[in-house]
């Protein structure tokens, strides 16, 4: 059994793919936290806790939900916005919840504006710039999410959550699978449920998000 | 074919960067008579380019993107070169192929799109430099034409390998001395337009990009002929001002000088009989549409 844990970085310039370290994906009804398979309920609670603990909890919606491809995408967009609004309501004035889009995957060298967008090819720039210490990817194609999650784990101390519509992500610190409108709404419920019960993190990292 | 395909989810409209908002509100997707005159007034499909100041290739790129009849359903296949630096800023699907492979990739892509989207028009346009088209990729270029693959090949002819510092290419003119070809070219410029005609291209044009209206016309013709009949080829002179020792402001004049009737980029056009017929039909339809619009305008004014 692997001893490897998927933890906030900065881990390494090129961190290993978690899958290569023996981390496996959750089955339906499960999630993973730091690479350990857990029941989905536990993942909701931990994700909500991480959001509420963070100074700058952030949601990164990707192209699959930012663009109204179809009815399903539009419904997910509504749910994600609801999650963000809930998060905003539930954090303290010292925290700053953010919603930053990843409109597409083009390598936008050299003109990425980290204040208003995130790019999968250098997601660390947006995380560093906004001092994001907890983020959730949703609506990002898996291969781009994997790339980003690895870069983030490699170069920042940001806690990463993947709300994946497929089989989940080993490279996130916490991953859901089979994301749906219901699951996103349920996470919002958990955020509301834990409001006021979680202490904001005071951790200061030199090379991570909260520097 | 319209902006219906690129709607932002309303919940996220406010957080989208302004260039994406502009794209869905002011781009010319779906506009039937889009053309180079939209440049500067509508949202362009090329946000900004990272090429040298005054680069004729950047002008050509803008004209091409403004002239594509069906940009939202067009895939451009490119090869390594200066244009590779611009494609990330372009709001048209594109594939960056292995150097020289662009026509092979475009062949497979066009066939796959035809199978996958049988009821929809999908255009494929290859855009590559002269090294990729004529030297390293000549095999793929010719084989695609022999097979009568239905896509357009555009060659940005700058007469040398500019991106890598100025090596000799097949389209370089005889006697030219480049930075990394000090002896001077010893054989003539390859006559690719003639080769294209003989290889089965139905519409072939060689010109410079000094006249945007001409570029618009040939691009539209080439795409329409490729869509309906078979392969088409455009060879556009886009001089590399750095490699031929010109200043930023001199690119346009260089093209004007090179397109004179006795010069190597004098306008050249080959059109096959089926293509002639198609273009005549399209022109007639266009004329009818314009006449109808004129009548409608007159009726409104009366």
PDB file of N, CA, C and O in Angstrom, chain B residues 120-174:
ATOM      1  N   UNK B 120     -23.388  19.333 -41.618  1.00  0.00           N
ATOM      2  CA  UNK B 120     -22.871  20.668 -41.352  1.00  0.00           C
ATOM      3  C   UNK B 120     -21.646  20.972 -42.203  1.00  0.00           C
ATOM      4  O   UNK B 120     -20.825  20.080 -42.441  1.00  0.00           O
ATOM      5  N   UNK B 121     -21.550  22.192 -42.649  1.00  0.00           N
ATOM      6  CA  UNK B 121     -20.361  22.563 -43.433  1.00  0.00           C
ATOM      7  C   UNK B 121     -19.196  22.771 -42.480  1.00  0.00           C
ATOM      8  O   UNK B 121     -19.292  23.569 -41.541  1.00  0.00           O
ATOM      9  N   UNK B 122     -18.120  22.067 -42.723  1.00  0.00           N
ATOM     10  CA  UNK B 122     -16.911  22.217 -41.913  1.00  0.00           C
ATOM     11  C   UNK B 122     -15.748  22.479 -42.861  1.00  0.00           C
ATOM     12  O   UNK B 122     -15.440  21.641 -43.707  1.00  0.00           O
ATOM     13  N   UNK B 123     -15.139  23.628 -42.727  1.00  0.00           N
ATOM     14  CA  UNK B 123     -14.004  23.951 -43.601  1.00  0.00           C
ATOM     15  C   UNK B 123     -12.687  23.678 -42.884  1.00  0.00           C
ATOM     16  O   UNK B 123     -12.563  23.928 -41.686  1.00  0.00           O
ATOM     17  N   UNK B 124     -11.746  23.200 -43.644  1.00  0.00           N
ATOM     18  CA  UNK B 124     -10.395  23.016 -43.118  1.00  0.00           C
ATOM     19  C   UNK B 124      -9.449  23.858 -43.966  1.00  0.00           C
ATOM     20  O   UNK B 124      -9.522  23.839 -45.198  1.00  0.00           O
ATOM     21  N   UNK B 125      -8.631  24.632 -43.296  1.00  0.00           N
ATOM     22  CA  UNK B 125      -7.684  25.500 -44.010  1.00  0.00           C
ATOM     23  C   UNK B 125      -6.291  25.270 -43.436  1.00  0.00           C
ATOM     24  O   UNK B 125      -6.087  25.397 -42.222  1.00  0.00           O
ATOM     25  N   UNK B 126      -5.375  24.920 -44.299  1.00  0.00           N
ATOM     26  CA  UNK B 126      -3.983  24.750 -43.882  1.00  0.00           C
ATOM     27  C   UNK B 126      -3.268  26.077 -44.062  1.00  0.00           C
ATOM     28  O   UNK B 126      -3.434  26.752 -45.080  1.00  0.00           O
ATOM     29  N   UNK B 127      -2.503  26.460 -43.049  1.00  0.00           N
ATOM     30  CA  UNK B 127      -1.727  27.688 -43.155  1.00  0.00           C
ATOM     31  C   UNK B 127      -0.310  27.360 -42.714  1.00  0.00           C
ATOM     32  O   UNK B 127      -0.088  27.027 -41.547  1.00  0.00           O
ATOM     33  N   UNK B 128       0.609  27.420 -43.641  1.00  0.00           N
ATOM     34  CA  UNK B 128       1.987  27.059 -43.297  1.00  0.00           C
ATOM     35  C   UNK B 128       2.954  27.906 -44.102  1.00  0.00           C
ATOM     36  O   UNK B 128       2.575  28.525 -45.105  1.00  0.00           O
ATOM     37  N   UNK B 129       4.173  27.927 -43.673  1.00  0.00           N
ATOM     38  CA  UNK B 129       5.190  28.693 -44.384  1.00  0.00           C
ATOM     39  C   UNK B 129       5.733  27.917 -45.567  1.00  0.00           C
ATOM     40  O   UNK B 129       5.321  26.777 -45.825  1.00  0.00           O
ATOM     41  N   UNK B 130       6.665  28.531 -46.277  1.00  0.00           N
ATOM     42  CA  UNK B 130       7.162  27.865 -47.486  1.00  0.00           C
ATOM     43  C   UNK B 130       8.042  26.663 -47.154  1.00  0.00           C
ATOM     44  O   UNK B 130       8.048  25.678 -47.891  1.00  0.00           O
ATOM     45  N   UNK B 131       8.725  26.690 -46.026  1.00  0.00           N
ATOM     46  CA  UNK B 131       9.544  25.536 -45.655  1.00  0.00           C
ATOM     47  C   UNK B 131       8.680  24.309 -45.410  1.00  0.00           C
ATOM     48  O   UNK B 131       8.980  23.207 -45.883  1.00  0.00           O
ATOM     49  N   UNK B 132       7.579  24.502 -44.683  1.00  0.00           N
ATOM     50  CA  UNK B 132       6.693  23.386 -44.365  1.00  0.00           C
ATOM     51  C   UNK B 132       5.920  22.921 -45.594  1.00  0.00           C
ATOM     52  O   UNK B 132       5.666  21.734 -45.772  1.00  0.00           O
ATOM     53  N   UNK B 133       5.562  23.854 -46.460  1.00  0.00           N
ATOM     54  CA  UNK B 133       4.737  23.507 -47.619  1.00  0.00           C
ATOM     55  C   UNK B 133       5.563  22.899 -48.747  1.00  0.00           C
ATOM     56  O   UNK B 133       5.168  21.912 -49.368  1.00  0.00           O
ATOM     57  N   UNK B 134       6.700  23.500 -49.003  1.00  0.00           N
ATOM     58  CA  UNK B 134       7.425  23.160 -50.239  1.00  0.00           C
ATOM     59  C   UNK B 134       8.671  22.304 -50.008  1.00  0.00           C
ATOM     60  O   UNK B 134       9.044  21.518 -50.864  1.00  0.00           O
ATOM     61  N   UNK B 135       9.295  22.459 -48.851  1.00  0.00           N
ATOM     62  CA  UNK B 135      10.524  21.675 -48.634  1.00  0.00           C
ATOM     63  C   UNK B 135      10.212  20.422 -47.815  1.00  0.00           C
ATOM     64  O   UNK B 135      10.002  19.358 -48.348  1.00  0.00           O
ATOM     65  N   UNK B 136      10.161  20.615 -46.509  1.00  0.00           N
ATOM     66  CA  UNK B 136      10.032  19.455 -45.613  1.00  0.00           C
ATOM     67  C   UNK B 136       8.676  18.772 -45.790  1.00  0.00           C
ATOM     68  O   UNK B 136       8.571  17.561 -45.717  1.00  0.00           O
ATOM     69  N   UNK B 137       7.638  19.555 -46.081  1.00  0.00           N
ATOM     70  CA  UNK B 137       6.304  18.957 -46.174  1.00  0.00           C
ATOM     71  C   UNK B 137       5.810  18.732 -47.592  1.00  0.00           C
ATOM     72  O   UNK B 137       4.614  18.480 -47.803  1.00  0.00           O
ATOM     73  N   UNK B 138       6.709  18.816 -48.580  1.00  0.00           N
ATOM     74  CA  UNK B 138       6.236  18.737 -49.973  1.00  0.00           C
ATOM     75  C   UNK B 138       5.506  17.420 -50.260  1.00  0.00           C
ATOM     76  O   UNK B 138       4.498  17.402 -50.966  1.00  0.00           O
ATOM     77  N   UNK B 139       6.010  16.351 -49.690  1.00  0.00           N
ATOM     78  CA  UNK B 139       5.372  15.049 -49.905  1.00  0.00           C
ATOM     79  C   UNK B 139       3.905  15.104 -49.467  1.00  0.00           C
ATOM     80  O   UNK B 139       2.988  14.769 -50.220  1.00  0.00           O
ATOM     81  N   UNK B 140       3.702  15.587 -48.240  1.00  0.00           N
ATOM     82  CA  UNK B 140       2.334  15.643 -47.697  1.00  0.00           C
ATOM     83  C   UNK B 140       1.464  16.623 -48.489  1.00  0.00           C
ATOM     84  O   UNK B 140       0.290  16.370 -48.729  1.00  0.00           O
ATOM     85  N   UNK B 141       2.076  17.727 -48.908  1.00  0.00           N
ATOM     86  CA  UNK B 141       1.333  18.719 -49.682  1.00  0.00           C
ATOM     87  C   UNK B 141       0.830  18.085 -50.984  1.00  0.00           C
ATOM     88  O   UNK B 141      -0.362  18.139 -51.306  1.00  0.00           O
ATOM     89  N   UNK B 142       1.755  17.482 -51.709  1.00  0.00           N
ATOM     90  CA  UNK B 142       1.395  16.926 -53.018  1.00  0.00           C
ATOM     91  C   UNK B 142       0.422  15.754 -52.897  1.00  0.00           C
ATOM     92  O   UNK B 142      -0.554  15.661 -53.649  1.00  0.00           O
ATOM     93  N   UNK B 143       0.695  14.872 -51.932  1.00  0.00           N
ATOM     94  CA  UNK B 143      -0.173  13.695 -51.815  1.00  0.00           C
ATOM     95  C   UNK B 143      -1.614  14.101 -51.516  1.00  0.00           C
ATOM     96  O   UNK B 143      -2.561  13.473 -51.989  1.00  0.00           O
ATOM     97  N   UNK B 144      -1.771  15.150 -50.721  1.00  0.00           N
ATOM     98  CA  UNK B 144      -3.137  15.619 -50.404  1.00  0.00           C
ATOM     99  C   UNK B 144      -3.818  16.106 -51.679  1.00  0.00           C
ATOM    100  O   UNK B 144      -5.015  15.877 -51.888  1.00  0.00           O
ATOM    101  N   UNK B 145      -3.049  16.770 -52.513  1.00  0.00           N
ATOM    102  CA  UNK B 145      -3.630  17.269 -53.782  1.00  0.00           C
ATOM    103  C   UNK B 145      -3.946  16.109 -54.728  1.00  0.00           C
ATOM    104  O   UNK B 145      -4.993  16.090 -55.366  1.00  0.00           O
ATOM    105  N   UNK B 146      -3.019  15.162 -54.794  1.00  0.00           N
ATOM    106  CA  UNK B 146      -3.257  13.998 -55.682  1.00  0.00           C
ATOM    107  C   UNK B 146      -4.551  13.295 -55.281  1.00  0.00           C
ATOM    108  O   UNK B 146      -5.317  12.836 -56.110  1.00  0.00           O
ATOM    109  N   UNK B 147      -4.757  13.194 -53.975  1.00  0.00           N
ATOM    110  CA  UNK B 147      -5.934  12.475 -53.462  1.00  0.00           C
ATOM    111  C   UNK B 147      -7.211  13.296 -53.555  1.00  0.00           C
ATOM    112  O   UNK B 147      -8.266  12.860 -53.144  1.00  0.00           O
ATOM    113  N   UNK B 148      -7.063  14.534 -54.010  1.00  0.00           N
ATOM    114  CA  UNK B 148      -8.224  15.441 -54.141  1.00  0.00           C
ATOM    115  C   UNK B 148      -8.911  15.701 -52.803  1.00  0.00           C
ATOM    116  O   UNK B 148     -10.141  15.677 -52.677  1.00  0.00           O
ATOM    117  N   UNK B 149      -8.086  15.919 -51.777  1.00  0.00           N
ATOM    118  CA  UNK B 149      -8.651  16.225 -50.462  1.00  0.00           C
ATOM    119  C   UNK B 149      -9.297  17.601 -50.508  1.00  0.00           C
ATOM    120  O   UNK B 149      -8.726  18.559 -51.044  1.00  0.00           O
ATOM    121  N   UNK B 150     -10.455  17.697 -49.876  1.00  0.00           N
ATOM    122  CA  UNK B 150     -11.239  18.933 -50.010  1.00  0.00           C
ATOM    123  C   UNK B 150     -10.904  19.967 -48.917  1.00  0.00           C
ATOM    124  O   UNK B 150     -11.683  20.170 -47.989  1.00  0.00           O
ATOM    125  N   UNK B 151      -9.740  20.537 -49.027  1.00  0.00           N
ATOM    126  CA  UNK B 151      -9.409  21.657 -48.142  1.00  0.00           C
ATOM    127  C   UNK B 151      -8.458  22.619 -48.854  1.00  0.00           C
ATOM    128  O   UNK B 151      -7.894  22.299 -49.893  1.00  0.00           O
ATOM    129  N   UNK B 152      -8.334  23.786 -48.241  1.00  0.00           N
ATOM    130  CA  UNK B 152      -7.491  24.837 -48.825  1.00  0.00           C
ATOM    131  C   UNK B 152      -6.107  24.828 -48.191  1.00  0.00           C
ATOM    132  O   UNK B 152      -5.989  24.705 -46.977  1.00  0.00           O
ATOM    133  N   UNK B 153      -5.096  24.948 -49.010  1.00  0.00           N
ATOM    134  CA  UNK B 153      -3.728  25.088 -48.499  1.00  0.00           C
ATOM    135  C   UNK B 153      -3.262  26.512 -48.782  1.00  0.00           C
ATOM    136  O   UNK B 153      -3.296  26.955 -49.928  1.00  0.00           O
ATOM    137  N   UNK B 154      -2.887  27.198 -47.720  1.00  0.00           N
ATOM    138  CA  UNK B 154      -2.340  28.550 -47.906  1.00  0.00           C
ATOM    139  C   UNK B 154      -0.873  28.514 -47.515  1.00  0.00           C
ATOM    140  O   UNK B 154      -0.531  28.039 -46.427  1.00  0.00           O
ATOM    141  N   UNK B 155      -0.048  29.011 -48.398  1.00  0.00           N
ATOM    142  CA  UNK B 155       1.385  29.070 -48.092  1.00  0.00           C
ATOM    143  C   UNK B 155       1.775  30.536 -47.891  1.00  0.00           C
ATOM    144  O   UNK B 155       1.588  31.369 -48.780  1.00  0.00           O
ATOM    145  N   UNK B 156       2.262  30.835 -46.711  1.00  0.00           N
ATOM    146  CA  UNK B 156       2.848  32.157 -46.470  1.00  0.00           C
ATOM    147  C   UNK B 156       4.280  32.090 -46.998  1.00  0.00           C
ATOM    148  O   UNK B 156       5.162  31.533 -46.336  1.00  0.00           O
ATOM    149  N   UNK B 157       4.466  32.633 -48.163  1.00  0.00           N
ATOM    150  CA  UNK B 157       5.770  32.529 -48.821  1.00  0.00           C
ATOM    151  C   UNK B 157       6.628  33.730 -48.450  1.00  0.00           C
ATOM    152  O   UNK B 157       6.382  34.846 -48.927  1.00  0.00           O
ATOM    153  N   UNK B 158       7.615  33.510 -47.597  1.00  0.00           N
ATOM    154  CA  UNK B 158       8.540  34.613 -47.319  1.00  0.00           C
ATOM    155  C   UNK B 158       9.924  34.296 -47.889  1.00  0.00           C
ATOM    156  O   UNK B 158      10.906  34.945 -47.564  1.00  0.00           O
ATOM    157  N   UNK B 159       9.957  33.273 -48.694  1.00  0.00           N
ATOM    158  CA  UNK B 159      11.133  32.947 -49.499  1.00  0.00           C
ATOM    159  C   UNK B 159      12.370  32.541 -48.702  1.00  0.00           C
ATOM    160  O   UNK B 159      13.483  32.631 -49.199  1.00  0.00           O
ATOM    161  N   UNK B 160      12.175  32.118 -47.457  1.00  0.00           N
ATOM    162  CA  UNK B 160      13.280  31.535 -46.692  1.00  0.00           C
ATOM    163  C   UNK B 160      12.742  31.033 -45.360  1.00  0.00           C
ATOM    164  O   UNK B 160      11.571  31.225 -45.052  1.00  0.00           O
ATOM    165  N   UNK B 161      13.591  30.351 -44.603  1.00  0.00           N
ATOM    166  CA  UNK B 161      13.225  29.941 -43.246  1.00  0.00           C
ATOM    167  C   UNK B 161      13.505  31.124 -42.333  1.00  0.00           C
ATOM    168  O   UNK B 161      14.608  31.268 -41.815  1.00  0.00           O
ATOM    169  N   UNK B 162      12.507  31.965 -42.135  1.00  0.00           N
ATOM    170  CA  UNK B 162      12.732  33.199 -41.393  1.00  0.00           C
ATOM    171  C   UNK B 162      12.801  32.960 -39.895  1.00  0.00           C
ATOM    172  O   UNK B 162      13.636  33.532 -39.195  1.00  0.00           O
ATOM    173  N   UNK B 163      11.919  32.085 -39.434  1.00  0.00           N
ATOM    174  CA  UNK B 163      11.783  31.865 -37.998  1.00  0.00           C
ATOM    175  C   UNK B 163      13.049  31.306 -37.353  1.00  0.00           C
ATOM    176  O   UNK B 163      13.281  31.469 -36.168  1.00  0.00           O
ATOM    177  N   UNK B 164      13.869  30.654 -38.154  1.00  0.00           N
ATOM    178  CA  UNK B 164      15.078  30.038 -37.595  1.00  0.00           C
ATOM    179  C   UNK B 164      16.344  30.790 -38.005  1.00  0.00           C
ATOM    180  O   UNK B 164      17.451  30.283 -37.865  1.00  0.00           O
ATOM    181  N   UNK B 165      16.175  31.967 -38.557  1.00  0.00           N
ATOM    182  CA  UNK B 165      17.349  32.798 -38.774  1.00  0.00           C
ATOM    183  C   UNK B 165      17.797  32.996 -40.206  1.00  0.00           C
ATOM    184  O   UNK B 165      18.827  33.606 -40.456  1.00  0.00           O
ATOM    185  N   UNK B 166      17.039  32.483 -41.172  1.00  0.00           N
ATOM    186  CA  UNK B 166      17.357  32.797 -42.561  1.00  0.00           C
ATOM    187  C   UNK B 166      18.115  31.732 -43.313  1.00  0.00           C
ATOM    188  O   UNK B 166      19.216  31.971 -43.835  1.00  0.00           O
ATOM    189  N   UNK B 167      17.544  30.522 -43.374  1.00  0.00           N
ATOM    190  CA  UNK B 167      18.139  29.482 -44.216  1.00  0.00           C
ATOM    191  C   UNK B 167      17.443  29.454 -45.576  1.00  0.00           C
ATOM    192  O   UNK B 167      16.331  29.959 -45.729  1.00  0.00           O
ATOM    193  N   UNK B 168      18.090  28.826 -46.531  1.00  0.00           N
ATOM    194  CA  UNK B 168      17.546  28.769 -47.893  1.00  0.00           C
ATOM    195  C   UNK B 168      16.326  27.844 -47.956  1.00  0.00           C
ATOM    196  O   UNK B 168      16.315  26.779 -47.358  1.00  0.00           O
ATOM    197  N   UNK B 169      15.314  28.289 -48.705  1.00  0.00           N
ATOM    198  CA  UNK B 169      14.147  27.415 -48.910  1.00  0.00           C
ATOM    199  C   UNK B 169      13.915  27.239 -50.410  1.00  0.00           C
ATOM    200  O   UNK B 169      14.480  27.984 -51.228  1.00  0.00           O
ATOM    201  N   UNK B 170      13.099  26.271 -50.741  1.00  0.00           N
ATOM    202  CA  UNK B 170      12.818  26.004 -52.148  1.00  0.00           C
ATOM    203  C   UNK B 170      12.160  27.175 -52.851  1.00  0.00           C
ATOM    204  O   UNK B 170      12.309  27.362 -54.056  1.00  0.00           O
ATOM    205  N   UNK B 171      11.418  27.976 -52.091  1.00  0.00           N
ATOM    206  CA  UNK B 171      10.741  29.119 -52.719  1.00  0.00           C
ATOM    207  C   UNK B 171      11.612  30.379 -52.736  1.00  0.00           C
ATOM    208  O   UNK B 171      11.178  31.422 -53.203  1.00  0.00           O
ATOM    209  N   UNK B 172      12.810  30.275 -52.240  1.00  0.00           N
ATOM    210  CA  UNK B 172      13.707  31.435 -52.297  1.00  0.00           C
ATOM    211  C   UNK B 172      14.066  31.723 -53.757  1.00  0.00           C
ATOM    212  O   UNK B 172      14.174  30.801 -54.568  1.00  0.00           O
ATOM    213  N   UNK B 173      14.233  33.003 -54.062  1.00  0.00           N
ATOM    214  CA  UNK B 173      14.566  33.347 -55.454  1.00  0.00           C
ATOM    215  C   UNK B 173      16.046  33.032 -55.731  1.00  0.00           C
ATOM    216  O   UNK B 173      16.879  33.082 -54.832  1.00  0.00           O
ATOM    217  N   UNK B 174      16.315  32.750 -56.960  1.00  0.00           N
ATOM    218  CA  UNK B 174      17.682  32.382 -57.348  1.00  0.00           C
ATOM    219  C   UNK B 174      18.659  33.526 -57.077  1.00  0.00           C
ATOM    220  O   UNK B 174      18.355  34.692 -57.343  1.00  0.00           O
TER     221      UNK B 174
END
